[in-house]
N, CA, C and O atoms as CSV, one atom per row, in Angstrom:
chain,resi,resn,atom,element,x,y,z
A,1,MET,N,N,0.853,-1.174,0.000
A,1,MET,CA,C,0.000,0.000,0.000
A,1,MET,C,C,0.894,1.231,0.000
A,1,MET,O,O,1.597,1.470,0.982
A,2,PRO,N,N,0.891,2.005,-1.048
A,2,PRO,CA,C,1.622,3.268,-0.978
A,2,PRO,C,C,0.925,4.191,0.015
A,2,PRO,O,O,-0.284,4.099,0.227
A,3,ALA,N,N,1.696,5.068,0.610
A,3,ALA,CA,C,1.116,5.978,1.601
A,3,ALA,C,C,1.847,7.302,1.547
A,3,ALA,O,O,2.894,7.442,0.916
A,4,ARG,N,N,1.257,8.268,2.231
A,4,ARG,CA,C,1.951,9.540,2.410
A,4,ARG,C,C,1.600,10.066,3.790
A,4,ARG,O,O,0.511,9.832,4.312
A,5,LEU,N,N,2.555,10.783,4.363
A,5,LEU,CA,C,2.369,11.427,5.659
A,5,LEU,C,C,2.171,12.904,5.379
A,5,LEU,O,O,3.080,13.588,4.909
A,6,VAL,N,N,0.962,13.391,5.674
A,6,VAL,CA,C,0.603,14.773,5.382
A,6,VAL,C,C,0.641,15.560,6.689
A,6,VAL,O,O,-0.005,15.168,7.661
A,7,PRO,N,N,1.400,16.683,6.727
A,7,PRO,CA,C,1.461,17.465,7.972
A,7,PRO,C,C,0.096,18.043,8.335
A,7,PRO,O,O,-0.652,18.499,7.469
A,8,LEU,N,N,-0.215,18.016,9.639
A,8,LEU,CA,C,-1.495,18.557,10.094
A,8,LEU,C,C,-1.487,20.079,10.112
A,8,LEU,O,O,-2.539,20.702,9.966
A,9,SER,N,N,-0.317,20.685,10.288
A,9,SER,CA,C,-0.184,22.143,10.221
A,9,SER,C,C,0.468,22.493,8.900
A,9,SER,O,O,1.598,22.085,8.633
A,10,ALA,N,N,-0.238,23.246,8.071
A,10,ALA,CA,C,0.286,23.595,6.747
A,10,ALA,C,C,1.598,24.368,6.868
A,10,ALA,O,O,1.700,25.313,7.651
A,11,GLY,N,N,2.582,23.968,6.100
A,11,GLY,CA,C,3.863,24.663,6.068
A,11,GLY,C,C,4.814,24.279,7.178
A,11,GLY,O,O,5.951,24.752,7.192
A,12,SER,N,N,4.390,23.429,8.124
A,12,SER,CA,C,5.276,23.071,9.222
A,12,SER,C,C,6.300,22.019,8.816
A,12,SER,O,O,7.393,21.965,9.380
A,13,ALA,N,N,5.955,21.189,7.847
A,13,ALA,CA,C,6.851,20.123,7.391
A,13,ALA,C,C,6.440,19.713,5.984
A,13,ALA,O,O,5.343,20.045,5.536
A,14,PRO,N,N,7.308,18.998,5.290
A,14,PRO,CA,C,6.949,18.539,3.946
A,14,PRO,C,C,6.014,17.332,4.022
A,14,PRO,O,O,6.002,16.607,5.017
A,15,THR,N,N,5.237,17.125,2.969
A,15,THR,CA,C,4.472,15.885,2.845
A,15,THR,C,C,5.459,14.786,2.491
A,15,THR,O,O,6.293,14.953,1.601
A,16,ILE,N,N,5.365,13.669,3.185
A,16,ILE,CA,C,6.304,12.566,2.981
A,16,ILE,C,C,5.595,11.481,2.184
A,16,ILE,O,O,4.682,10.829,2.691
A,17,SER,N,N,6.013,11.288,0.942
A,17,SER,CA,C,5.453,10.225,0.101
A,17,SER,C,C,6.281,8.964,0.288
A,17,SER,O,O,7.488,8.958,0.046
A,18,VAL,N,N,5.626,7.907,0.717
A,18,VAL,CA,C,6.314,6.633,0.930
A,18,VAL,C,C,6.158,5.823,-0.346
A,18,VAL,O,O,5.101,5.247,-0.604
A,19,HIS,N,N,7.214,5.785,-1.137
A,19,HIS,CA,C,7.150,5.128,-2.435
A,19,HIS,C,C,8.321,4.187,-2.671
A,19,HIS,O,O,8.416,3.564,-3.729
A,20,ARG,N,N,9.218,4.080,-1.684
A,20,ARG,CA,C,10.374,3.185,-1.808
A,20,ARG,C,C,10.337,2.167,-0.681
A,20,ARG,O,O,9.641,2.384,0.311
A,21,PRO,N,N,11.061,1.067,-0.799
A,21,PRO,CA,C,11.031,0.039,0.247
A,21,PRO,C,C,11.494,0.542,1.621
A,21,PRO,O,O,10.992,0.079,2.645
A,22,LEU,N,N,12.439,1.477,1.655
A,22,LEU,CA,C,12.941,1.980,2.931
A,22,LEU,C,C,13.301,3.447,2.784
A,22,LEU,O,O,13.980,3.844,1.837
A,23,MET,N,N,12.832,4.251,3.742
A,23,MET,CA,C,13.133,5.686,3.724
A,23,MET,C,C,13.546,6.126,5.120
A,23,MET,O,O,12.861,5.832,6.100
A,24,LEU,N,N,14.686,6.844,5.209
A,24,LEU,CA,C,15.161,7.396,6.474
A,24,LEU,C,C,14.656,8.822,6.641
A,24,LEU,O,O,14.635,9.603,5.689
A,25,ILE,N,N,14.249,9.149,7.868
A,25,ILE,CA,C,13.772,10.502,8.186
A,25,ILE,C,C,14.616,11.031,9.328
A,25,ILE,O,O,14.777,10.363,10.350
A,26,GLY,N,N,15.163,12.244,9.156
A,26,GLY,CA,C,15.972,12.857,10.206
A,26,GLY,C,C,16.649,14.128,9.729
A,26,GLY,O,O,16.350,14.648,8.654
A,27,ARG,N,N,17.590,14.628,10.568
A,27,ARG,CA,C,18.308,15.867,10.234
A,27,ARG,C,C,19.533,15.631,9.368
A,27,ARG,O,O,20.002,16.554,8.703
A,28,HIS,N,N,20.054,14.427,9.364
A,28,HIS,CA,C,21.304,14.147,8.658
A,28,HIS,C,C,21.143,14.399,7.156
A,28,HIS,O,O,20.101,14.071,6.589
A,29,PRO,N,N,22.152,14.974,6.509
A,29,PRO,CA,C,22.052,15.279,5.068
A,29,PRO,C,C,21.813,14.048,4.194
A,29,PRO,O,O,21.276,14.178,3.094
A,30,GLU,N,N,22.196,12.868,4.655
A,30,GLU,CA,C,22.006,11.666,3.849
A,30,GLU,C,C,20.628,11.018,4.027
A,30,GLU,O,O,20.344,10.006,3.386
A,31,CYS,N,N,19.780,11.573,4.872
A,31,CYS,CA,C,18.425,11.027,5.054
A,31,CYS,C,C,17.588,11.277,3.804
A,31,CYS,O,O,17.775,12.274,3.106
A,32,ASP,N,N,16.680,10.377,3.538
A,32,ASP,CA,C,15.789,10.521,2.380
A,32,ASP,C,C,14.835,11.696,2.566
A,32,ASP,O,O,14.545,12.426,1.618
A,33,VAL,N,N,14.344,11.875,3.809
A,33,VAL,CA,C,13.498,13.014,4.145
A,33,VAL,C,C,14.236,13.786,5.228
A,33,VAL,O,O,14.388,13.313,6.355
A,34,ARG,N,N,14.689,14.973,4.872
A,34,ARG,CA,C,15.491,15.774,5.797
A,34,ARG,C,C,14.603,16.830,6.443
A,34,ARG,O,O,14.005,17.665,5.765
A,35,ILE,N,N,14.529,16.771,7.802
A,35,ILE,CA,C,13.774,17.751,8.578
A,35,ILE,C,C,14.767,18.394,9.534
A,35,ILE,O,O,15.189,17.780,10.514
A,36,ASP,N,N,15.130,19.621,9.243
A,36,ASP,CA,C,16.184,20.300,9.992
A,36,ASP,C,C,15.582,21.078,11.172
A,36,ASP,O,O,15.432,22.299,11.116
A,37,LEU,N,N,15.242,20.342,12.239
A,37,LEU,CA,C,14.746,20.932,13.477
A,37,LEU,C,C,15.562,20.365,14.635
A,37,LEU,O,O,15.975,19.207,14.582
A,38,PRO,N,N,15.805,21.162,15.686
A,38,PRO,CA,C,16.622,20.664,16.797
A,38,PRO,C,C,16.021,19.456,17.528
A,38,PRO,O,O,16.765,18.658,18.097
A,39,LYS,N,N,14.709,19.308,17.523
A,39,LYS,CA,C,14.081,18.177,18.232
A,39,LYS,C,C,13.960,16.921,17.372
A,39,LYS,O,O,13.408,15.913,17.813
A,40,ILE,N,N,14.474,16.984,16.156
A,40,ILE,CA,C,14.511,15.808,15.277
A,40,ILE,C,C,15.931,15.254,15.327
A,40,ILE,O,O,16.892,15.992,15.111
A,41,SER,N,N,16.068,13.974,15.607
A,41,SER,CA,C,17.387,13.343,15.672
A,41,SER,C,C,17.991,13.240,14.279
A,41,SER,O,O,17.293,13.360,13.273
A,42,ARG,N,N,19.316,13.015,14.238
A,42,ARG,CA,C,19.979,12.903,12.936
A,42,ARG,C,C,19.374,11.784,12.102
A,42,ARG,O,O,19.125,11.961,10.910
A,43,ARG,N,N,19.141,10.653,12.715
A,43,ARG,CA,C,18.427,9.534,12.067
A,43,ARG,C,C,17.279,9.188,13.010
A,43,ARG,O,O,17.404,8.311,13.865
A,44,HIS,N,N,16.182,9.875,12.847
A,44,HIS,CA,C,15.076,9.806,13.794
A,44,HIS,C,C,14.280,8.494,13.648
A,44,HIS,O,O,14.066,7.780,14.628
A,45,CYS,N,N,13.849,8.191,12.421
A,45,CYS,CA,C,13.035,7.000,12.199
A,45,CYS,C,C,13.156,6.557,10.752
A,45,CYS,O,O,13.761,7.237,9.923
A,46,CYS,N,N,12.568,5.406,10.467
A,46,CYS,CA,C,12.508,4.950,9.079
A,46,CYS,C,C,11.100,4.445,8.790
A,46,CYS,O,O,10.380,3.997,9.682
A,47,VAL,N,N,10.734,4.534,7.522
A,47,VAL,CA,C,9.444,4.045,7.040
A,47,VAL,C,C,9.763,2.974,6.011
A,47,VAL,O,O,10.562,3.187,5.099
A,48,ALA,N,N,9.119,1.803,6.173
A,48,ALA,CA,C,9.380,0.693,5.260
A,48,ALA,C,C,8.081,0.214,4.635
A,48,ALA,O,O,7.042,0.151,5.292
A,49,LEU,N,N,8.157,-0.122,3.357
A,49,LEU,CA,C,7.050,-0.784,2.664
A,49,LEU,C,C,7.368,-2.269,2.664
A,49,LEU,O,O,8.381,-2.691,2.106
A,50,ALA,N,N,6.502,-3.067,3.292
A,50,ALA,CA,C,6.744,-4.503,3.365
A,50,ALA,C,C,5.433,-5.253,3.199
A,50,ALA,O,O,4.520,-5.118,4.013
A,51,TYR,N,N,5.349,-6.045,2.138
A,51,TYR,CA,C,4.167,-6.878,1.903
A,51,TYR,C,C,2.874,-6.092,1.977
A,51,TYR,O,O,1.943,-6.483,2.681
A,52,ASP,N,N,2.814,-5.005,1.268
A,52,ASP,CA,C,1.606,-4.162,1.199
A,52,ASP,C,C,1.261,-3.501,2.534
A,52,ASP,O,O,0.112,-3.123,2.760
A,53,ARG,N,N,2.244,-3.362,3.413
A,53,ARG,CA,C,2.050,-2.658,4.685
A,53,ARG,C,C,3.075,-1.540,4.774
A,53,ARG,O,O,4.129,-1.594,4.142
A,54,VAL,N,N,2.747,-0.519,5.575
A,54,VAL,CA,C,3.669,0.573,5.840
A,54,VAL,C,C,4.059,0.465,7.310
A,54,VAL,O,O,3.208,0.549,8.196
A,55,VAL,N,N,5.351,0.279,7.560
A,55,VAL,CA,C,5.848,0.087,8.919
A,55,VAL,C,C,6.736,1.274,9.277
A,55,VAL,O,O,7.603,1.670,8.498
A,56,LEU,N,N,6.511,1.836,10.461
A,56,LEU,CA,C,7.291,2.965,10.972
A,56,LEU,C,C,8.108,2.465,12.153
A,56,LEU,O,O,7.571,1.797,13.036
A,57,ARG,N,N,9.418,2.783,12.181
A,57,ARG,CA,C,10.287,2.311,13.261
A,57,ARG,C,C,11.140,3.454,13.784
A,57,ARG,O,O,11.734,4.206,13.011
A,58,ASP,N,N,11.194,3.579,15.107
A,58,ASP,CA,C,12.050,4.557,15.776
A,58,ASP,C,C,13.488,4.044,15.719
A,58,ASP,O,O,13.741,2.861,15.944
A,59,LEU,N,N,14.408,4.921,15.423
A,59,LEU,CA,C,15.825,4.535,15.328
A,59,LEU,C,C,16.608,5.048,16.536
A,59,LEU,O,O,17.760,5.462,16.401
A,60,GLY,N,N,15.985,5.020,17.713
A,60,GLY,CA,C,16.655,5.480,18.930
A,60,GLY,C,C,16.661,6.993,19.056
A,60,GLY,O,O,17.608,7.568,19.592
A,61,SER,N,N,15.620,7.637,18.572
A,61,SER,CA,C,15.571,9.098,18.609
A,61,SER,C,C,15.449,9.600,20.044
A,61,SER,O,O,14.927,8.907,20.918
A,62,ARG,N,N,15.934,10.798,20.266
A,62,ARG,CA,C,15.897,11.389,21.598
A,62,ARG,C,C,14.486,11.812,21.996
A,62,ARG,O,O,14.097,11.647,23.152
A,63,ASN,N,N,13.720,12.351,21.062
A,63,ASN,CA,C,12.387,12.868,21.379
A,63,ASN,C,C,11.251,11.923,20.992
A,63,ASN,O,O,10.082,12.295,21.096
A,64,GLY,N,N,11.567,10.744,20.561
A,64,GLY,CA,C,10.571,9.707,20.367
A,64,GLY,C,C,9.712,9.809,19.125
A,64,GLY,O,O,9.818,10.727,18.312
A,65,LEU,N,N,8.860,8.814,19.032
A,65,LEU,CA,C,7.970,8.649,17.892
A,65,LEU,C,C,6.636,8.176,18.455
A,65,LEU,O,O,6.591,7.253,19.268
A,66,ARG,N,N,5.553,8.810,18.022
A,66,ARG,CA,C,4.221,8.446,18.523
A,66,ARG,C,C,3.293,8.148,17.355
A,66,ARG,O,O,3.362,8.779,16.301
A,67,VAL,N,N,2.423,7.165,17.574
A,67,VAL,CA,C,1.360,6.857,16.623
A,67,VAL,C,C,0.062,6.874,17.419
A,67,VAL,O,O,-0.105,6.119,18.378
A,68,ASN,N,N,-0.845,7.739,17.010
A,68,ASN,CA,C,-2.128,7.923,17.696
A,68,ASN,C,C,-1.928,8.200,19.188
A,68,ASN,O,O,-2.692,7.720,20.025
A,69,GLY,N,N,-0.894,8.978,19.508
A,69,GLY,CA,C,-0.650,9.407,20.879
A,69,GLY,C,C,0.162,8.440,21.721
A,69,GLY,O,O,0.523,8.775,22.850
A,70,LEU,N,N,0.463,7.247,21.210
A,70,LEU,CA,C,1.222,6.258,21.974
A,70,LEU,C,C,2.666,6.209,21.507
A,70,LEU,O,O,2.937,6.177,20.306
A,71,ILE,N,N,3.606,6.205,22.470
A,71,ILE,CA,C,5.021,6.087,22.122
A,71,ILE,C,C,5.252,4.678,21.585
A,71,ILE,O,O,4.825,3.692,22.186
A,72,ILE,N,N,5.929,4.600,20.452
A,72,ILE,CA,C,6.163,3.296,19.820
A,72,ILE,C,C,7.635,3.139,19.459
A,72,ILE,O,O,8.374,4.114,19.317
A,73,GLU,N,N,8.032,1.887,19.316
A,73,GLU,CA,C,9.327,1.587,18.716
A,73,GLU,C,C,9.116,1.160,17.268
A,73,GLU,O,O,9.942,1.428,16.395
A,74,GLU,N,N,7.972,0.479,17.033
A,74,GLU,CA,C,7.616,0.055,15.678
A,74,GLU,C,C,6.105,-0.085,15.602
A,74,GLU,O,O,5.472,-0.565,16.542
A,75,ALA,N,N,5.529,0.334,14.483
A,75,ALA,CA,C,4.080,0.231,14.292
A,75,ALA,C,C,3.757,0.091,12.812
A,75,ALA,O,O,4.443,0.641,11.951
A,76,THR,N,N,2.695,-0.661,12.539
A,76,THR,CA,C,2.158,-0.737,11.184
A,76,THR,C,C,1.139,0.381,11.051
A,76,THR,O,O,0.219,0.493,11.861
A,77,LEU,N,N,1.306,1.215,10.017
A,77,LEU,CA,C,0.446,2.387,9.835
A,77,LEU,C,C,-0.762,2.049,8.977
A,77,LEU,O,O,-0.679,1.263,8.033
A,78,GLU,N,N,-1.889,2.662,9.328
A,78,GLU,CA,C,-3.135,2.533,8.570
A,78,GLU,C,C,-3.584,3.940,8.172
A,78,GLU,O,O,-3.239,4.906,8.854
A,79,PRO,N,N,-4.348,4.075,7.079
A,79,PRO,CA,C,-4.868,5.395,6.716
A,79,PRO,C,C,-5.670,5.987,7.882
A,79,PRO,O,O,-6.494,5.310,8.497
A,80,GLY,N,N,-5.407,7.273,8.170
A,80,GLY,CA,C,-6.084,7.971,9.254
A,80,GLY,C,C,-5.284,8.025,10.541
A,80,GLY,O,O,-5.626,8.802,11.432
A,81,ASP,N,N,-4.219,7.220,10.674
A,81,ASP,CA,C,-3.376,7.274,11.872
A,81,ASP,C,C,-2.682,8.623,11.962
A,81,ASP,O,O,-2.349,9.227,10.942
A,82,GLU,N,N,-2.463,9.097,13.195
A,82,GLU,CA,C,-1.694,10.319,13.426
A,82,GLU,C,C,-0.305,9.925,13.908
A,82,GLU,O,O,-0.155,9.129,14.835
A,83,VAL,N,N,0.695,10.487,13.271
A,83,VAL,CA,C,2.089,10.178,13.580
A,83,VAL,C,C,2.764,11.457,14.048
A,83,VAL,O,O,2.661,12.498,13.400
A,84,ALA,N,N,3.466,11.370,15.195
A,84,ALA,CA,C,4.258,12.501,15.694
A,84,ALA,C,C,5.724,12.128,15.577
A,84,ALA,O,O,6.198,11.198,16.230
A,85,ILE,N,N,6.431,12.863,14.742
A,85,ILE,CA,C,7.879,12.709,14.608
A,85,ILE,C,C,8.469,13.919,15.302
A,85,ILE,O,O,8.488,15.018,14.748
A,86,GLY,N,N,8.959,13.707,16.537
A,86,GLY,CA,C,9.392,14.844,17.353
A,86,GLY,C,C,8.194,15.762,17.569
A,86,GLY,O,O,7.140,15.297,18.004
A,87,PRO,N,N,8.333,17.063,17.274
A,87,PRO,CA,C,7.214,17.992,17.492
A,87,PRO,C,C,6.235,18.080,16.322
A,87,PRO,O,O,5.237,18.795,16.412
A,88,LEU,N,N,6.500,17.375,15.236
A,88,LEU,CA,C,5.663,17.490,14.028
A,88,LEU,C,C,4.584,16.415,13.986
A,88,LEU,O,O,4.844,15.244,14.264
A,89,LEU,N,N,3.368,16.829,13.635
A,89,LEU,CA,C,2.242,15.897,13.519
A,89,LEU,C,C,1.894,15.663,12.059
A,89,LEU,O,O,1.821,16.597,11.261
A,90,PHE,N,N,1.680,14.391,11.727
A,90,PHE,CA,C,1.318,13.987,10.372
A,90,PHE,C,C,0.089,13.089,10.435
A,90,PHE,O,O,-0.182,12.462,11.459
A,91,ARG,N,N,-0.649,13.031,9.339
A,91,ARG,CA,C,-1.754,12.073,9.192
A,91,ARG,C,C,-1.397,11.158,8.033
A,91,ARG,O,O,-0.916,11.611,6.995
A,92,VAL,N,N,-1.639,9.861,8.220
A,92,VAL,CA,C,-1.357,8.867,7.186
A,92,VAL,C,C,-2.522,8.858,6.206
A,92,VAL,O,O,-3.681,8.755,6.607
A,93,GLU,N,N,-2.205,8.967,4.912
A,93,GLU,CA,C,-3.217,8.921,3.860
A,93,GLU,C,C,-2.809,7.913,2.807
A,93,GLU,O,O,-1.623,7.669,2.585
A,94,ASN,N,N,-3.806,7.330,2.162
A,94,ASN,CA,C,-3.574,6.444,1.031
A,94,ASN,C,C,-3.797,7.262,-0.233
A,94,ASN,O,O,-4.940,7.611,-0.527
A,95,PRO,N,N,-2.755,7.581,-0.992
A,95,PRO,CA,C,-2.943,8.447,-2.167
A,95,PRO,C,C,-3.806,7.810,-3.249
A,95,PRO,O,O,-4.438,8.530,-4.021
A,96,ASP,N,N,-3.852,6.484,-3.329
A,96,ASP,CA,C,-4.681,5.835,-4.347
A,96,ASP,C,C,-6.159,6.018,-4.052
A,96,ASP,O,O,-6.958,6.163,-4.977
A,97,ALA,N,N,-6.536,6.016,-2.781
A,97,ALA,CA,C,-7.948,6.169,-2.419
A,97,ALA,C,C,-8.429,7.601,-2.631
A,97,ALA,O,O,-9.629,7.824,-2.794
A,98,ALA,N,N,-7.522,8.572,-2.630
A,98,ALA,CA,C,-7.907,9.976,-2.760
A,98,ALA,C,C,-8.129,10.400,-4.204
A,98,ALA,O,O,-8.691,11.467,-4.453
A,99,LYS,N,N,-7.693,9.572,-5.167
A,99,LYS,CA,C,-7.827,9.956,-6.573
A,99,LYS,C,C,-9.273,9.809,-7.024
A,99,LYS,O,O,-9.864,8.744,-6.847
A,100,PRO,N,N,-9.859,10.863,-7.606
A,100,PRO,CA,C,-11.229,10.738,-8.116
A,100,PRO,C,C,-11.244,9.931,-9.409
A,100,PRO,O,O,-10.229,9.823,-10.098
A,101,ALA,N,N,-12.381,9.379,-9.721
A,101,ALA,CA,C,-12.520,8.630,-10.965
A,101,ALA,C,C,-12.355,9.590,-12.138
A,101,ALA,O,O,-12.896,10.696,-12.121
A,102,VAL,N,N,-11.617,9.171,-13.143
A,102,VAL,CA,C,-11.333,10.031,-14.286
A,102,VAL,C,C,-12.356,9.775,-15.370
A,102,VAL,O,O,-12.241,8.814,-16.130
A,103,ASN,N,N,-13.374,10.648,-15.444
A,103,ASN,CA,C,-14.405,10.602,-16.481
A,103,ASN,C,C,-14.807,9.180,-16.861
A,103,ASN,O,O,-14.723,8.793,-18.027
A,104,ALA,N,N,-15.235,8.422,-15.886
A,104,ALA,CA,C,-15.680,7.063,-16.159
A,104,ALA,C,C,-16.985,7.132,-16.955
A,104,ALA,O,O,-17.881,7.905,-16.614
A,105,PRO,N,N,-17.091,6.339,-17.997
A,105,PRO,CA,C,-18.326,6.372,-18.785
A,105,PRO,C,C,-19.478,5.809,-17.955
A,105,PRO,O,O,-19.271,4.923,-17.126
A,106,PRO,N,N,-20.701,6.324,-18.177
A,106,PRO,CA,C,-21.838,5.804,-17.421
A,106,PRO,C,C,-22.081,4.347,-17.791
A,106,PRO,O,O,-21.747,3.931,-18.901
A,107,PRO,N,N,-22.656,3.566,-16.884
A,107,PRO,CA,C,-22.908,2.160,-17.211
A,107,PRO,C,C,-23.892,2.046,-18.366
A,107,PRO,O,O,-24.828,2.837,-18.481
A,108,ALA,N,N,-23.672,1.069,-19.204
A,108,ALA,CA,C,-24.533,0.869,-20.373
A,108,ALA,C,C,-25.892,0.349,-19.928
A,108,ALA,O,O,-25.989,-0.462,-19.007
A,109,LYS,N,N,-26.942,0.826,-20.594
A,109,LYS,CA,C,-28.294,0.366,-20.283
A,109,LYS,C,C,-28.504,-0.998,-20.928
A,109,LYS,O,O,-28.053,-1.262,-22.043
A,110,ALA,N,N,-29.198,-1.846,-20.196
A,110,ALA,CA,C,-29.487,-3.174,-20.734
A,110,ALA,C,C,-30.570,-3.064,-21.796
A,110,ALA,O,O,-31.619,-2.461,-21.567
A,111,LEU,N,N,-30.316,-3.635,-22.926
A,111,LEU,CA,C,-31.291,-3.622,-24.023
A,111,LEU,C,C,-32.032,-4.952,-24.033
A,111,LEU,O,O,-31.443,-5.987,-23.721
A,112,PRO,N,N,-33.323,-4.940,-24.387
A,112,PRO,CA,C,-34.040,-6.224,-24.468
A,112,PRO,C,C,-33.454,-7.047,-25.607
A,112,PRO,O,O,-32.970,-6.498,-26.597
A,113,PRO,N,N,-33.500,-8.355,-25.461
A,113,PRO,CA,C,-32.937,-9.186,-26.536
A,113,PRO,C,C,-33.767,-9.024,-27.807
A,113,PRO,O,O,-34.980,-8.826,-27.735
A,114,PRO,N,N,-33.131,-9.105,-28.952
A,114,PRO,CA,C,-33.869,-8.947,-30.208
A,114,PRO,C,C,-34.835,-10.123,-30.389
A,114,PRO,O,O,-34.544,-11.240,-29.962
A,115,PRO,N,N,-35.990,-9.867,-31.026
A,115,PRO,CA,C,-36.945,-10.964,-31.238
A,115,PRO,C,C,-36.325,-12.000,-32.163
A,115,PRO,O,O,-35.650,-11.678,-33.141
A,116,GLN,N,N,-36.580,-13.249,-31.817
A,116,GLN,CA,C,-36.014,-14.320,-32.628
A,116,GLN,C,C,-37.127,-14.978,-33.432
A,116,GLN,O,O,-38.234,-15.182,-32.933
A,117,ALA,N,N,-36.833,-15.292,-34.630
A,117,ALA,CA,C,-37.814,-15.976,-35.485
A,117,ALA,C,C,-37.879,-17.434,-35.047
A,117,ALA,O,O,-36.863,-18.021,-34.676
A,118,ALA,N,N,-39.076,-18.016,-35.093
A,118,ALA,CA,C,-39.251,-19.423,-34.741
A,118,ALA,C,C,-38.616,-20.280,-35.827
A,118,ALA,O,O,-38.672,-19.942,-37.009
A,119,PRO,N,N,-38.022,-21.374,-35.424
A,119,PRO,CA,C,-37.467,-22.271,-36.444
A,119,PRO,C,C,-38.586,-22.746,-37.385
A,119,PRO,O,O,-39.735,-22.860,-36.957
A,120,PRO,N,N,-38.278,-23.016,-38.623
A,120,PRO,CA,C,-39.314,-23.371,-39.599
A,120,PRO,C,C,-40.088,-24.628,-39.222
A,120,PRO,O,O,-41.207,-24.799,-39.705
A,121,SER,N,N,-39.567,-25.500,-38.401
A,121,SER,CA,C,-40.264,-26.740,-38.066
A,121,SER,C,C,-41.340,-26.536,-37.004
A,121,SER,O,O,-42.160,-27.431,-36.800
A,122,LEU,N,N,-41.368,-25.378,-36.310
A,122,LEU,CA,C,-42.351,-25.126,-35.268
A,122,LEU,C,C,-43.443,-24.209,-35.785
A,122,LEU,O,O,-43.175,-23.325,-36.598
A,123,PRO,N,N,-44.698,-24.411,-35.315
A,123,PRO,CA,C,-45.778,-23.520,-35.764
A,123,PRO,C,C,-45.672,-22.174,-35.073
A,123,PRO,O,O,-45.066,-22.068,-34.007
A,124,PHE,N,N,-46.251,-21.155,-35.667
A,124,PHE,CA,C,-46.266,-19.815,-35.079
A,124,PHE,C,C,-47.283,-19.774,-33.956
A,124,PHE,O,O,-48.430,-20.184,-34.132
A,125,LEU,N,N,-46.851,-19.263,-32.763
A,125,LEU,CA,C,-47.746,-19.123,-31.626
A,125,LEU,C,C,-47.924,-17.651,-31.348
A,125,LEU,O,O,-46.944,-16.915,-31.229
A,126,SER,N,N,-49.159,-17.216,-31.243
A,126,SER,CA,C,-49.451,-15.817,-30.994
A,126,SER,C,C,-49.166,-15.481,-29.533
A,126,SER,O,O,-49.311,-16.334,-28.657
A,127,GLN,N,N,-48.767,-14.255,-29.277
A,127,GLN,CA,C,-48.474,-13.807,-27.924
A,127,GLN,C,C,-49.515,-12.838,-27.390
A,127,GLN,O,O,-49.326,-12.299,-26.300
A,128,SER,N,N,-50.608,-12.591,-28.109
A,128,SER,CA,C,-51.601,-11.631,-27.641
A,128,SER,C,C,-52.404,-12.254,-26.509
A,128,SER,O,O,-52.647,-13.461,-26.530
A,129,PRO,N,N,-52.835,-11.452,-25.498
A,129,PRO,CA,C,-53.571,-11.985,-24.350
A,129,PRO,C,C,-54.909,-12.607,-24.737
A,129,PRO,O,O,-55.324,-13.573,-24.095
A,130,SER,N,N,-55.601,-12.101,-25.754
A,130,SER,CA,C,-56.901,-12.658,-26.128
A,130,SER,C,C,-56.750,-14.067,-26.682
A,130,SER,O,O,-57.638,-14.898,-26.495
A,131,ASP,N,N,-55.660,-14.347,-27.350
A,131,ASP,CA,C,-55.430,-15.684,-27.897
A,131,ASP,C,C,-55.137,-16.684,-26.780
A,131,ASP,O,O,-55.459,-17.864,-26.914
A,132,LEU,N,N,-54.541,-16.237,-25.698
A,132,LEU,CA,C,-54.204,-17.158,-24.618
A,132,LEU,C,C,-55.455,-17.675,-23.932
A,132,LEU,O,O,-55.473,-18.830,-23.506
A,133,ASP,N,N,-56.518,-16.857,-23.805
A,133,ASP,CA,C,-57.747,-17.279,-23.148
A,133,ASP,C,C,-58.481,-18.341,-23.967
A,133,ASP,O,O,-59.178,-19.179,-23.396
A,134,ASP,N,N,-58.338,-18.323,-25.279
A,134,ASP,CA,C,-59.023,-19.300,-26.128
A,134,ASP,C,C,-58.441,-20.699,-25.969
A,134,ASP,O,O,-59.109,-21.681,-26.292
A,135,ASP,N,N,-57.226,-20.807,-25.484
A,135,ASP,CA,C,-56.572,-22.101,-25.356
A,135,ASP,C,C,-56.930,-22.812,-24.068
A,135,ASP,O,O,-56.507,-23.953,-23.877
A,136,LEU,N,N,-57.706,-22.182,-23.153
A,136,LEU,CA,C,-58.020,-22.785,-21.875
A,136,LEU,C,C,-59.127,-23.811,-22.018
A,136,LEU,O,O,-60.113,-23.573,-22.715
A,137,ILE,N,N,-58.971,-24.937,-21.369
A,137,ILE,CA,C,-59.976,-25.991,-21.378
A,137,ILE,C,C,-60.445,-26.188,-19.957
A,137,ILE,O,O,-59.617,-26.441,-19.082
A,138,PRO,N,N,-61.746,-26.084,-19.681
A,138,PRO,CA,C,-62.225,-26.285,-18.307
A,138,PRO,C,C,-62.060,-27.742,-17.883
A,138,PRO,O,O,-62.278,-28.659,-18.675
A,139,ILE,N,N,-61.674,-27.943,-16.633
A,139,ILE,CA,C,-61.477,-29.290,-16.072
A,139,ILE,C,C,-62.308,-29.376,-14.804
A,139,ILE,O,O,-62.238,-28.480,-13.962
A,140,ASP,N,N,-63.067,-30.402,-14.655
A,140,ASP,CA,C,-63.828,-30.635,-13.420
A,140,ASP,C,C,-62.993,-31.470,-12.462
A,140,ASP,O,O,-62.432,-32.500,-12.835
A,141,LEU,N,N,-62.926,-31.021,-11.264
A,141,LEU,CA,C,-62.172,-31.770,-10.260
A,141,LEU,C,C,-63.063,-32.423,-9.259
A,141,LEU,O,O,-62.580,-33.092,-8.346
């Protein structure tokens, strides 16, 4: 499941798109997502894509990692979870679910089947309601 971490406060942090098997988040210049704040450790945490799951792991950060308000060392993320990386709050979103349908054509209307001609070996049977009443034979029980 691809995911993205969207900051809850606009402009406080970048949106983090999780699109690779492993991504490092921290202050260090070699991190995949660099957040240059004093309360973010050099290698604060990592996000991994594993078997259609998104896993978040603390890498021994000083100010911790929280998911839905609970301090964690490792957690599997679901859409709607709130993640705190140091002082920054993010919400987990599934970018595929947010995409609107692109001009999908309306469903086709069912058409009645075309009338079929009776095979030449069978007699023609009328379908009018008045003809059906003439075929009834009274039976005494």
